Amino acid sequence: MPRASQLPSLLPFVTLFLTFSSLPNPSTAATDTFIFGGCSQLRFSPGSPFESNLNSLLTSLVNSATYSAFNKFTIYGSSQQDVVYGLYQCRGDLSMPDCSSCVAHAVSQLGVICPSSTGGALQLQGCFIKYDNTSFLGVEDKTVVLKKCGPPVSYDSDLMSRSDAVLNSLSSNGGGYFRVGGSGEVQGMAQCVGDLSSGACQDCVLSAIGQIRSDCGAAAYGDMFFAKCYVRYSTSGDYSKANSDSSHGDQTSKTLAIIIGLLAVVALIIIFVSFISRALERKKNGGK
Ligand SMILES: *[C@@H]1O[C@H](CO)[C@@H](O)[C@H](O)[C@H]1NC(C)=O
């Protein structure tokens, strides 16, 4: 009789394993996926006032992302040399918790990519952060930072006309800083950094759409990232495929899910075997 009570006491562990194995959240993994990053060649000296200003800037970005999808900061020092400017922009469809976790992730990654650089920028799937010791706040910048085009789908005129319609819908004036469009499997989005005026945002988006049309004409997907806005579309309805070569985070969580799943299976087998052997023992004892 006392043996039978061992089984229920193991059940919470099994439940825990199964809960963990369903934990890896595709949306979170996708928002943290790396798209591009870059650093200024100029370096600041460790322990300088600039470094402590940069640290307070990065802290401000992380704190602000808990309640706002965009913010910009200027941290002043005693000398002009120590001033640092920075901002972040979350993708317009992110929840506040996803925005803040994305920005926190980006800040910690940028520290690794750009150690002691006077400027740096990082774009993840869900958010963008940038800082520099020269001001870039409020300035429209249509420099192409990243361009990616998928394989041609020119054999599929339906997909092509849908892509065209989606890009058209993204170009509408008054579309705001975050725009989405869709037609069947074809999805598109545009995002401006919030320091632009709405006129500058519209101009930036129109230029990006023009460039994506000319460069990625009949491609299965297109990514056009300018310094202050981007436009993306995909004919498979899944943007993360556009960056499947850098889906490291997804791989890690998949591996984790498999390992935890295996642990759960092993735990279930152990419980099953002990249950059977106990049943057999009981049968044997009963037979005596
Ligand atoms: C930015 O930092 C670099 C390296 O310390 C320095 O040479 C440059 O003058 C700084 N620019 C401004 C505007 O302070």
PDB file of C-alpha atoms and ligand atoms in Angstrom:
ATOM      1  CA  MET A   1       0.000   0.000   0.000  1.00  0.00           C
ATOM      2  CA  PRO A   2       2.695   2.603   0.877  1.00  0.00           C
ATOM      3  CA  ARG A   3       4.319   1.815  -2.483  1.00  0.00           C
ATOM      4  CA  ALA A   4       1.288   2.904  -4.456  1.00  0.00           C
ATOM      5  CA  SER A   5       1.646   6.441  -3.119  1.00  0.00           C
ATOM      6  CA  GLN A   6       4.997   6.768  -4.915  1.00  0.00           C
ATOM      7  CA  LEU A   7       3.307   7.011  -8.272  1.00  0.00           C
ATOM      8  CA  PRO A   8       1.236  10.153  -7.636  1.00  0.00           C
ATOM      9  CA  SER A   9       4.280  11.851  -6.065  1.00  0.00           C
ATOM     10  CA  LEU A  10       6.141  11.480  -9.371  1.00  0.00           C
ATOM     11  CA  LEU A  11       3.314  12.919 -11.452  1.00  0.00           C
ATOM     12  CA  PRO A  12       4.125  16.613 -10.812  1.00  0.00           C
ATOM     13  CA  PHE A  13       7.604  16.024 -12.302  1.00  0.00           C
ATOM     14  CA  VAL A  14       6.138  14.576 -15.445  1.00  0.00           C
ATOM     15  CA  THR A  15       3.755  17.506 -15.747  1.00  0.00           C
ATOM     16  CA  LEU A  16       6.716  19.857 -15.311  1.00  0.00           C
ATOM     17  CA  PHE A  17       8.679  18.121 -18.077  1.00  0.00           C
ATOM     18  CA  LEU A  18       5.768  18.266 -20.455  1.00  0.00           C
ATOM     19  CA  THR A  19       5.159  21.952 -19.692  1.00  0.00           C
ATOM     20  CA  PHE A  20       8.802  22.744 -20.361  1.00  0.00           C
ATOM     21  CA  SER A  21       8.810  20.837 -23.611  1.00  0.00           C
ATOM     22  CA  SER A  22       6.019  23.050 -24.921  1.00  0.00           C
ATOM     23  CA  LEU A  23       7.738  26.230 -23.630  1.00  0.00           C
ATOM     24  CA  PRO A  24       9.943  27.350 -26.554  1.00  0.00           C
ATOM     25  CA  ASN A  25       7.826  30.172 -27.882  1.00  0.00           C
ATOM     26  CA  PRO A  26       8.196  30.647 -31.655  1.00  0.00           C
ATOM     27  CA  SER A  27       7.152  34.311 -31.534  1.00  0.00           C
ATOM     28  CA  THR A  28       9.756  35.226 -28.910  1.00  0.00           C
ATOM     29  CA  ALA A  29      12.481  33.282 -30.691  1.00  0.00           C
ATOM     30  CA  ALA A  30      11.568  35.017 -33.938  1.00  0.00           C
ATOM     31  CA  THR A  31      11.646  38.574 -32.524  1.00  0.00           C
ATOM     32  CA  ASP A  32      15.170  38.063 -31.137  1.00  0.00           C
ATOM     33  CA  THR A  33      16.577  36.756 -34.431  1.00  0.00           C
ATOM     34  CA  PHE A  34      19.514  38.769 -35.755  1.00  0.00           C
ATOM     35  CA  ILE A  35      19.072  40.693 -39.026  1.00  0.00           C
ATOM     36  CA  PHE A  36      22.063  43.049 -39.118  1.00  0.00           C
ATOM     37  CA  GLY A  37      24.472  44.879 -36.885  1.00  0.00           C
ATOM     38  CA  GLY A  38      27.280  47.361 -37.341  1.00  0.00           C
ATOM     39  CA  CYS A  39      29.765  49.390 -35.319  1.00  0.00           C
ATOM     40  CA  SER A  40      31.678  52.619 -35.750  1.00  0.00           C
ATOM     41  CA  GLN A  41      35.434  52.165 -36.235  1.00  0.00           C
ATOM     42  CA  LEU A  42      36.116  54.894 -33.643  1.00  0.00           C
ATOM     43  CA  ARG A  43      36.847  53.688 -30.120  1.00  0.00           C
ATOM     44  CA  PHE A  44      36.387  55.267 -26.696  1.00  0.00           C
ATOM     45  CA  SER A  45      38.791  54.543 -23.853  1.00  0.00           C
ATOM     46  CA  PRO A  46      37.620  52.195 -21.102  1.00  0.00           C
ATOM     47  CA  GLY A  47      36.595  53.961 -17.906  1.00  0.00           C
ATOM     48  CA  SER A  48      36.026  57.257 -19.773  1.00  0.00           C
ATOM     49  CA  PRO A  49      33.052  59.568 -19.043  1.00  0.00           C
ATOM     50  CA  PHE A  50      31.762  58.579 -22.495  1.00  0.00           C
ATOM     51  CA  GLU A  51      31.582  54.961 -21.405  1.00  0.00           C
ATOM     52  CA  SER A  52      29.505  55.746 -18.333  1.00  0.00           C
ATOM     53  CA  ASN A  53      27.223  57.971 -20.442  1.00  0.00           C
ATOM     54  CA  LEU A  54      26.821  55.129 -22.936  1.00  0.00           C
ATOM     55  CA  ASN A  55      25.943  52.745 -20.121  1.00  0.00           C
ATOM     56  CA  SER A  56      23.248  55.080 -18.815  1.00  0.00           C
ATOM     57  CA  LEU A  57      21.930  55.517 -22.367  1.00  0.00           C
ATOM     58  CA  LEU A  58      21.642  51.748 -22.865  1.00  0.00           C
ATOM     59  CA  THR A  59      19.958  51.399 -19.469  1.00  0.00           C
ATOM     60  CA  SER A  60      17.475  54.121 -20.481  1.00  0.00           C
ATOM     61  CA  LEU A  61      16.663  52.239 -23.704  1.00  0.00           C
ATOM     62  CA  VAL A  62      15.944  49.010 -21.822  1.00  0.00           C
ATOM     63  CA  ASN A  63      13.851  50.755 -19.148  1.00  0.00           C
ATOM     64  CA  SER A  64      11.847  52.784 -21.636  1.00  0.00           C
ATOM     65  CA  ALA A  65      11.017  49.720 -23.744  1.00  0.00           C
ATOM     66  CA  THR A  66       8.836  48.414 -20.893  1.00  0.00           C
ATOM     67  CA  TYR A  67       6.257  51.135 -21.615  1.00  0.00           C
ATOM     68  CA  SER A  68       6.895  52.602 -25.086  1.00  0.00           C
ATOM     69  CA  ALA A  69       7.540  51.133 -28.546  1.00  0.00           C
ATOM     70  CA  PHE A  70       9.918  53.992 -29.416  1.00  0.00           C
ATOM     71  CA  ASN A  71      12.118  56.445 -27.548  1.00  0.00           C
ATOM     72  CA  LYS A  72      15.194  58.571 -28.122  1.00  0.00           C
ATOM     73  CA  PHE A  73      17.689  59.871 -25.602  1.00  0.00           C
ATOM     74  CA  THR A  74      20.622  62.267 -25.408  1.00  0.00           C
ATOM     75  CA  ILE A  75      22.983  61.838 -22.467  1.00  0.00           C
ATOM     76  CA  TYR A  76      25.042  64.994 -21.867  1.00  0.00           C
ATOM     77  CA  GLY A  77      28.462  65.003 -20.236  1.00  0.00           C
ATOM     78  CA  SER A  78      30.667  67.760 -18.860  1.00  0.00           C
ATOM     79  CA  SER A  79      32.319  68.072 -22.286  1.00  0.00           C
ATOM     80  CA  GLN A  80      30.902  67.888 -25.807  1.00  0.00           C
ATOM     81  CA  GLN A  81      33.124  64.821 -26.399  1.00  0.00           C
ATOM     82  CA  ASP A  82      31.109  62.825 -23.857  1.00  0.00           C
ATOM     83  CA  VAL A  83      27.627  63.308 -25.374  1.00  0.00           C
ATOM     84  CA  VAL A  84      25.916  60.146 -26.616  1.00  0.00           C
ATOM     85  CA  TYR A  85      22.703  59.908 -28.664  1.00  0.00           C
ATOM     86  CA  GLY A  86      20.572  56.811 -28.962  1.00  0.00           C
ATOM     87  CA  LEU A  87      17.173  55.350 -29.753  1.00  0.00           C
ATOM     88  CA  TYR A  88      15.236  52.137 -30.125  1.00  0.00           C
ATOM     89  CA  GLN A  89      12.215  51.198 -32.204  1.00  0.00           C
ATOM     90  CA  CYS A  90      10.098  48.104 -31.665  1.00  0.00           C
ATOM     91  CA  ARG A  91       8.107  46.625 -34.538  1.00  0.00           C
ATOM     92  CA  GLY A  92       4.612  48.109 -34.315  1.00  0.00           C
ATOM     93  CA  ASP A  93       2.804  44.809 -33.709  1.00  0.00           C
ATOM     94  CA  LEU A  94       4.856  43.721 -30.688  1.00  0.00           C
ATOM     95  CA  SER A  95       3.289  43.545 -27.234  1.00  0.00           C
ATOM     96  CA  MET A  96       5.020  45.626 -24.531  1.00  0.00           C
ATOM     97  CA  PRO A  97       6.612  42.550 -22.880  1.00  0.00           C
ATOM     98  CA  ASP A  98       7.930  41.351 -26.267  1.00  0.00           C
ATOM     99  CA  CYS A  99       9.237  44.856 -27.055  1.00  0.00           C
ATOM    100  CA  SER A 100      11.114  45.151 -23.771  1.00  0.00           C
ATOM    101  CA  SER A 101      12.607  41.663 -24.019  1.00  0.00           C
ATOM    102  CA  CYS A 102      13.691  42.369 -27.614  1.00  0.00           C
ATOM    103  CA  VAL A 103      15.393  45.666 -26.669  1.00  0.00           C
ATOM    104  CA  ALA A 104      17.080  44.082 -23.648  1.00  0.00           C
ATOM    105  CA  HIS A 105      18.334  41.296 -25.910  1.00  0.00           C
ATOM    106  CA  ALA A 106      19.555  43.806 -28.529  1.00  0.00           C
ATOM    107  CA  VAL A 107      21.408  45.911 -25.940  1.00  0.00           C
ATOM    108  CA  SER A 108      23.228  42.899 -24.530  1.00  0.00           C
ATOM    109  CA  GLN A 109      24.113  41.662 -28.059  1.00  0.00           C
ATOM    110  CA  LEU A 110      25.346  45.080 -29.186  1.00  0.00           C
ATOM    111  CA  GLY A 111      27.734  45.176 -26.229  1.00  0.00           C
ATOM    112  CA  VAL A 112      29.280  41.955 -27.568  1.00  0.00           C
ATOM    113  CA  ILE A 113      29.350  42.986 -31.245  1.00  0.00           C
ATOM    114  CA  CYS A 114      30.623  46.542 -30.675  1.00  0.00           C
ATOM    115  CA  PRO A 115      32.881  46.615 -27.612  1.00  0.00           C
ATOM    116  CA  SER A 116      34.123  50.194 -26.944  1.00  0.00           C
ATOM    117  CA  SER A 117      32.776  51.575 -30.244  1.00  0.00           C
ATOM    118  CA  THR A 118      31.602  55.196 -30.215  1.00  0.00           C
ATOM    119  CA  GLY A 119      28.645  54.116 -32.358  1.00  0.00           C
ATOM    120  CA  GLY A 120      26.653  50.966 -33.083  1.00  0.00           C
ATOM    121  CA  ALA A 121      23.369  49.731 -34.508  1.00  0.00           C
ATOM    122  CA  LEU A 122      21.564  46.411 -34.341  1.00  0.00           C
ATOM    123  CA  GLN A 123      18.404  45.214 -36.054  1.00  0.00           C
ATOM    124  CA  LEU A 124      16.633  42.130 -34.721  1.00  0.00           C
ATOM    125  CA  GLN A 125      13.359  40.791 -36.168  1.00  0.00           C
ATOM    126  CA  GLY A 126      11.377  42.641 -33.506  1.00  0.00           C
ATOM    127  CA  CYS A 127      13.383  45.764 -32.718  1.00  0.00           C
ATOM    128  CA  PHE A 128      16.124  48.186 -33.753  1.00  0.00           C
ATOM    129  CA  ILE A 129      18.609  50.020 -31.530  1.00  0.00           C
ATOM    130  CA  LYS A 130      21.255  52.577 -32.424  1.00  0.00           C
ATOM    131  CA  TYR A 131      23.638  54.892 -30.578  1.00  0.00           C
ATOM    132  CA  ASP A 132      26.409  57.264 -31.671  1.00  0.00           C
ATOM    133  CA  ASN A 133      28.518  60.155 -30.401  1.00  0.00           C
ATOM    134  CA  THR A 134      27.353  62.301 -33.325  1.00  0.00           C
ATOM    135  CA  SER A 135      23.679  63.163 -33.496  1.00  0.00           C
ATOM    136  CA  PHE A 136      21.507  61.262 -35.947  1.00  0.00           C
ATOM    137  CA  LEU A 137      18.203  61.858 -34.133  1.00  0.00           C
ATOM    138  CA  GLY A 138      15.393  63.169 -36.315  1.00  0.00           C
ATOM    139  CA  VAL A 139      17.501  62.878 -39.475  1.00  0.00           C
ATOM    140  CA  GLU A 140      16.066  60.956 -42.411  1.00  0.00           C
ATOM    141  CA  ASP A 141      18.668  58.498 -43.704  1.00  0.00           C
ATOM    142  CA  LYS A 142      17.957  56.362 -46.749  1.00  0.00           C
ATOM    143  CA  THR A 143      21.314  54.577 -46.793  1.00  0.00           C
ATOM    144  CA  VAL A 144      20.767  50.913 -47.727  1.00  0.00           C
ATOM    145  CA  VAL A 145      21.915  48.913 -44.711  1.00  0.00           C
ATOM    146  CA  LEU A 146      20.673  45.494 -45.798  1.00  0.00           C
ATOM    147  CA  LYS A 147      19.105  44.240 -48.992  1.00  0.00           C
ATOM    148  CA  LYS A 148      17.967  40.649 -49.532  1.00  0.00           C
ATOM    149  CA  CYS A 149      15.977  39.204 -52.402  1.00  0.00           C
ATOM    150  CA  GLY A 150      14.581  35.689 -52.619  1.00  0.00           C
ATOM    151  CA  PRO A 151      14.674  33.379 -55.662  1.00  0.00           C
ATOM    152  CA  PRO A 152      12.539  34.497 -58.630  1.00  0.00           C
ATOM    153  CA  VAL A 153       8.868  33.496 -58.838  1.00  0.00           C
ATOM    154  CA  SER A 154       8.400  35.053 -62.274  1.00  0.00           C
ATOM    155  CA  TYR A 155       6.690  31.837 -63.452  1.00  0.00           C
ATOM    156  CA  ASP A 156       3.855  32.610 -61.029  1.00  0.00           C
ATOM    157  CA  SER A 157       2.037  35.695 -62.302  1.00  0.00           C
ATOM    158  CA  ASP A 158      -0.568  35.472 -59.514  1.00  0.00           C
ATOM    159  CA  LEU A 159       2.090  35.720 -56.795  1.00  0.00           C
ATOM    160  CA  MET A 160       3.719  38.593 -58.667  1.00  0.00           C
ATOM    161  CA  SER A 161       0.531  40.613 -58.949  1.00  0.00           C
ATOM    162  CA  ARG A 162      -0.279  39.943 -55.299  1.00  0.00           C
ATOM    163  CA  SER A 163       3.186  41.155 -54.240  1.00  0.00           C
ATOM    164  CA  ASP A 164       2.644  44.243 -56.336  1.00  0.00           C
ATOM    165  CA  ALA A 165      -0.707  44.929 -54.668  1.00  0.00           C
ATOM    166  CA  VAL A 166       0.767  44.413 -51.190  1.00  0.00           C
ATOM    167  CA  LEU A 167       3.612  46.864 -51.898  1.00  0.00           C
ATOM    168  CA  ASN A 168       1.025  49.340 -53.228  1.00  0.00           C
ATOM    169  CA  SER A 169      -0.990  49.078 -50.029  1.00  0.00           C
ATOM    170  CA  LEU A 170       2.148  49.767 -47.958  1.00  0.00           C
ATOM    171  CA  SER A 171       2.852  52.944 -49.899  1.00  0.00           C
ATOM    172  CA  SER A 172      -0.399  54.713 -48.998  1.00  0.00           C
ATOM    173  CA  ASN A 173       0.134  58.109 -47.400  1.00  0.00           C
ATOM    174  CA  GLY A 174      -1.153  58.351 -43.836  1.00  0.00           C
ATOM    175  CA  GLY A 175      -0.237  54.704 -43.330  1.00  0.00           C
ATOM    176  CA  GLY A 176       1.640  55.556 -40.139  1.00  0.00           C
ATOM    177  CA  TYR A 177       4.992  54.353 -38.798  1.00  0.00           C
ATOM    178  CA  PHE A 178       4.078  50.655 -38.914  1.00  0.00           C
ATOM    179  CA  ARG A 179       2.199  49.286 -41.884  1.00  0.00           C
ATOM    180  CA  VAL A 180       1.060  45.796 -42.790  1.00  0.00           C
ATOM    181  CA  GLY A 181      -0.499  44.506 -45.944  1.00  0.00           C
ATOM    182  CA  GLY A 182      -1.555  41.062 -47.095  1.00  0.00           C
ATOM    183  CA  SER A 183      -3.139  39.231 -49.967  1.00  0.00           C
ATOM    184  CA  GLY A 184      -3.436  35.504 -49.516  1.00  0.00           C
ATOM    185  CA  GLU A 185      -0.064  34.061 -48.665  1.00  0.00           C
ATOM    186  CA  VAL A 186       1.687  37.300 -49.618  1.00  0.00           C
ATOM    187  CA  GLN A 187       2.504  39.461 -46.595  1.00  0.00           C
ATOM    188  CA  GLY A 188       4.220  42.819 -46.382  1.00  0.00           C
ATOM    189  CA  MET A 189       5.244  45.294 -43.715  1.00  0.00           C
ATOM    190  CA  ALA A 190       6.906  48.658 -43.408  1.00  0.00           C
ATOM    191  CA  GLN A 191       8.351  50.296 -40.301  1.00  0.00           C
ATOM    192  CA  CYS A 192       9.822  53.765 -39.740  1.00  0.00           C
ATOM    193  CA  VAL A 193      11.975  54.750 -36.797  1.00  0.00           C
ATOM    194  CA  GLY A 194       9.860  57.001 -34.584  1.00  0.00           C
ATOM    195  CA  ASP A 195      12.211  60.010 -34.642  1.00  0.00           C
ATOM    196  CA  LEU A 196      11.195  60.808 -38.246  1.00  0.00           C
ATOM    197  CA  SER A 197       8.416  63.268 -39.032  1.00  0.00           C
ATOM    198  CA  SER A 198       5.426  61.592 -40.696  1.00  0.00           C
ATOM    199  CA  GLY A 199       6.418  63.258 -43.984  1.00  0.00           C
ATOM    200  CA  ALA A 200       9.968  61.901 -43.718  1.00  0.00           C
ATOM    201  CA  CYS A 201       8.586  58.461 -42.843  1.00  0.00           C
ATOM    202  CA  GLN A 202       6.373  58.466 -45.936  1.00  0.00           C
ATOM    203  CA  ASP A 203       9.289  59.582 -48.122  1.00  0.00           C
ATOM    204  CA  CYS A 204      11.561  56.905 -46.651  1.00  0.00           C
ATOM    205  CA  VAL A 205       8.966  54.123 -47.131  1.00  0.00           C
ATOM    206  CA  LEU A 206       8.260  55.197 -50.734  1.00  0.00           C
ATOM    207  CA  SER A 207      11.989  55.095 -51.534  1.00  0.00           C
ATOM    208  CA  ALA A 208      12.366  51.665 -49.952  1.00  0.00           C
ATOM    209  CA  ILE A 209       9.368  50.342 -51.902  1.00  0.00           C
ATOM    210  CA  GLY A 210      10.797  51.812 -55.127  1.00  0.00           C
ATOM    211  CA  GLN A 211      14.111  50.130 -54.469  1.00  0.00           C
ATOM    212  CA  ILE A 212      12.579  46.771 -53.488  1.00  0.00           C
ATOM    213  CA  ARG A 213      10.539  46.837 -56.725  1.00  0.00           C
ATOM    214  CA  SER A 214      13.595  47.536 -58.882  1.00  0.00           C
ATOM    215  CA  ASP A 215      16.021  45.213 -57.050  1.00  0.00           C
ATOM    216  CA  CYS A 216      13.786  42.321 -55.978  1.00  0.00           C
ATOM    217  CA  GLY A 217      11.351  42.599 -58.918  1.00  0.00           C
ATOM    218  CA  ALA A 218       9.876  39.092 -59.130  1.00  0.00           C
ATOM    219  CA  ALA A 219      11.459  37.564 -56.018  1.00  0.00           C
ATOM    220  CA  ALA A 220       9.774  35.216 -53.559  1.00  0.00           C
ATOM    221  CA  TYR A 221      10.644  37.687 -50.791  1.00  0.00           C
ATOM    222  CA  GLY A 222      12.352  41.037 -50.387  1.00  0.00           C
ATOM    223  CA  ASP A 223      13.978  42.832 -47.461  1.00  0.00           C
ATOM    224  CA  MET A 224      15.011  46.458 -47.859  1.00  0.00           C
ATOM    225  CA  PHE A 225      16.470  47.974 -44.706  1.00  0.00           C
ATOM    226  CA  PHE A 226      17.381  51.661 -44.849  1.00  0.00           C
ATOM    227  CA  ALA A 227      19.025  53.405 -41.900  1.00  0.00           C
ATOM    228  CA  LYS A 228      15.663  54.879 -40.774  1.00  0.00           C
ATOM    229  CA  CYS A 229      12.955  52.685 -42.300  1.00  0.00           C
ATOM    230  CA  TYR A 230      12.416  49.272 -43.830  1.00  0.00           C
ATOM    231  CA  VAL A 231      10.053  47.435 -46.131  1.00  0.00           C
ATOM    232  CA  ARG A 232       9.706  43.654 -46.276  1.00  0.00           C
ATOM    233  CA  TYR A 233       7.456  41.299 -48.159  1.00  0.00           C
ATOM    234  CA  SER A 234       7.190  37.550 -48.490  1.00  0.00           C
ATOM    235  CA  THR A 235       5.130  35.380 -50.806  1.00  0.00           C
ATOM    236  CA  SER A 236       5.140  32.490 -48.309  1.00  0.00           C
ATOM    237  CA  GLY A 237       3.555  34.521 -45.505  1.00  0.00           C
ATOM    238  CA  ASP A 238       6.550  33.967 -43.246  1.00  0.00           C
ATOM    239  CA  TYR A 239       9.246  36.628 -42.892  1.00  0.00           C
ATOM    240  CA  SER A 240      11.556  34.482 -40.808  1.00  0.00           C
ATOM    241  CA  LYS A 241      12.199  32.336 -43.908  1.00  0.00           C
ATOM    242  CA  ALA A 242      13.863  35.395 -45.401  1.00  0.00           C
ATOM    243  CA  ASN A 243      16.557  34.978 -42.773  1.00  0.00           C
ATOM    244  CA  SER A 244      16.645  31.230 -42.315  1.00  0.00           C
ATOM    245  CA  ASP A 245      20.454  31.382 -42.597  1.00  0.00           C
ATOM    246  CA  SER A 246      20.596  33.254 -39.291  1.00  0.00           C
ATOM    247  CA  SER A 247      17.846  31.486 -37.345  1.00  0.00           C
ATOM    248  CA  HIS A 248      20.281  30.439 -34.662  1.00  0.00           C
ATOM    249  CA  GLY A 249      17.856  31.207 -31.823  1.00  0.00           C
ATOM    250  CA  ASP A 250      15.187  29.000 -33.378  1.00  0.00           C
ATOM    251  CA  GLN A 251      17.637  26.105 -33.674  1.00  0.00           C
ATOM    252  CA  THR A 252      18.664  26.406 -30.027  1.00  0.00           C
ATOM    253  CA  SER A 253      15.096  26.359 -28.754  1.00  0.00           C
ATOM    254  CA  LYS A 254      14.236  23.442 -31.057  1.00  0.00           C
ATOM    255  CA  THR A 255      17.197  21.472 -29.682  1.00  0.00           C
ATOM    256  CA  LEU A 256      16.126  22.360 -26.157  1.00  0.00           C
ATOM    257  CA  ALA A 257      12.567  21.227 -26.875  1.00  0.00           C
ATOM    258  CA  ILE A 258      13.839  17.893 -28.226  1.00  0.00           C
ATOM    259  CA  ILE A 259      16.085  17.272 -25.202  1.00  0.00           C
ATOM    260  CA  ILE A 260      13.323  18.116 -22.740  1.00  0.00           C
ATOM    261  CA  GLY A 261      10.863  16.020 -24.720  1.00  0.00           C
ATOM    262  CA  LEU A 262      13.246  13.034 -24.533  1.00  0.00           C
ATOM    263  CA  LEU A 263      13.625  13.529 -20.772  1.00  0.00           C
ATOM    264  CA  ALA A 264       9.851  13.463 -20.427  1.00  0.00           C
ATOM    265  CA  VAL A 265       9.652  10.241 -22.441  1.00  0.00           C
ATOM    266  CA  VAL A 266      12.375   8.635 -20.294  1.00  0.00           C
ATOM    267  CA  ALA A 267      10.535   9.693 -17.141  1.00  0.00           C
ATOM    268  CA  LEU A 268       7.297   8.205 -18.467  1.00  0.00           C
ATOM    269  CA  ILE A 269       9.053   4.917 -19.355  1.00  0.00           C
ATOM    270  CA  ILE A 270      10.579   4.677 -15.862  1.00  0.00           C
ATOM    271  CA  ILE A 271       7.182   5.249 -14.262  1.00  0.00           C
ATOM    272  CA  PHE A 272       5.521   2.768 -16.599  1.00  0.00           C
ATOM    273  CA  VAL A 273       8.154   0.061 -15.960  1.00  0.00           C
ATOM    274  CA  SER A 274       7.997   0.522 -12.185  1.00  0.00           C
ATOM    275  CA  PHE A 275       4.217   0.416 -12.355  1.00  0.00           C
ATOM    276  CA  ILE A 276       4.270  -2.836 -14.355  1.00  0.00           C
ATOM    277  CA  SER A 277       6.879  -4.465 -12.118  1.00  0.00           C
ATOM    278  CA  ARG A 278       4.890  -3.476  -9.033  1.00  0.00           C
ATOM    279  CA  ALA A 279       1.734  -4.912 -10.602  1.00  0.00           C
ATOM    280  CA  LEU A 280       3.583  -8.146 -11.409  1.00  0.00           C
ATOM    281  CA  GLU A 281       5.000  -8.283  -7.859  1.00  0.00           C
ATOM    282  CA  ARG A 282       1.535  -7.789  -6.419  1.00  0.00           C
ATOM    283  CA  LYS A 283       0.208 -10.561  -8.669  1.00  0.00           C
ATOM    284  CA  LYS A 284       3.059 -12.866  -7.541  1.00  0.00           C
ATOM    285  CA  ASN A 285       2.417 -12.061  -3.866  1.00  0.00           C
ATOM    286  CA  GLY A 286      -1.306 -12.550  -4.389  1.00  0.00           C
ATOM    287  CA  GLY A 287      -0.624 -15.956  -6.062  1.00  0.00           C
ATOM    288  CA  LYS A 288       1.212 -17.269  -2.932  1.00  0.00           C
TER     289      LYS A 288
HETATM  290  C1  LIG B   1      33.356  60.674 -31.418  1.00  0.00           C
HETATM  291  O1  LIG B   1      34.379  59.865 -30.841  1.00  0.00           O
HETATM  292  C2  LIG B   1      35.598  59.892 -31.533  1.00  0.00           C
HETATM  293  C3  LIG B   1      36.545  58.920 -30.843  1.00  0.00           C
HETATM  294  O2  LIG B   1      36.654  59.198 -29.485  1.00  0.00           O
HETATM  295  C4  LIG B   1      36.145  61.324 -31.594  1.00  0.00           C
HETATM  296  O3  LIG B   1      37.341  61.334 -32.356  1.00  0.00           O
HETATM  297  C5  LIG B   1      35.108  62.240 -32.237  1.00  0.00           C
HETATM  298  O4  LIG B   1      35.574  63.576 -32.185  1.00  0.00           O
HETATM  299  C6  LIG B   1      33.782  62.106 -31.478  1.00  0.00           C
HETATM  300  N1  LIG B   1      32.789  62.939 -32.133  1.00  0.00           N
HETATM  301  C7  LIG B   1      32.105  63.868 -31.461  1.00  0.00           C
HETATM  302  C8  LIG B   1      31.122  64.639 -32.257  1.00  0.00           C
HETATM  303  O5  LIG B   1      32.281  64.081 -30.265  1.00  0.00           O
END
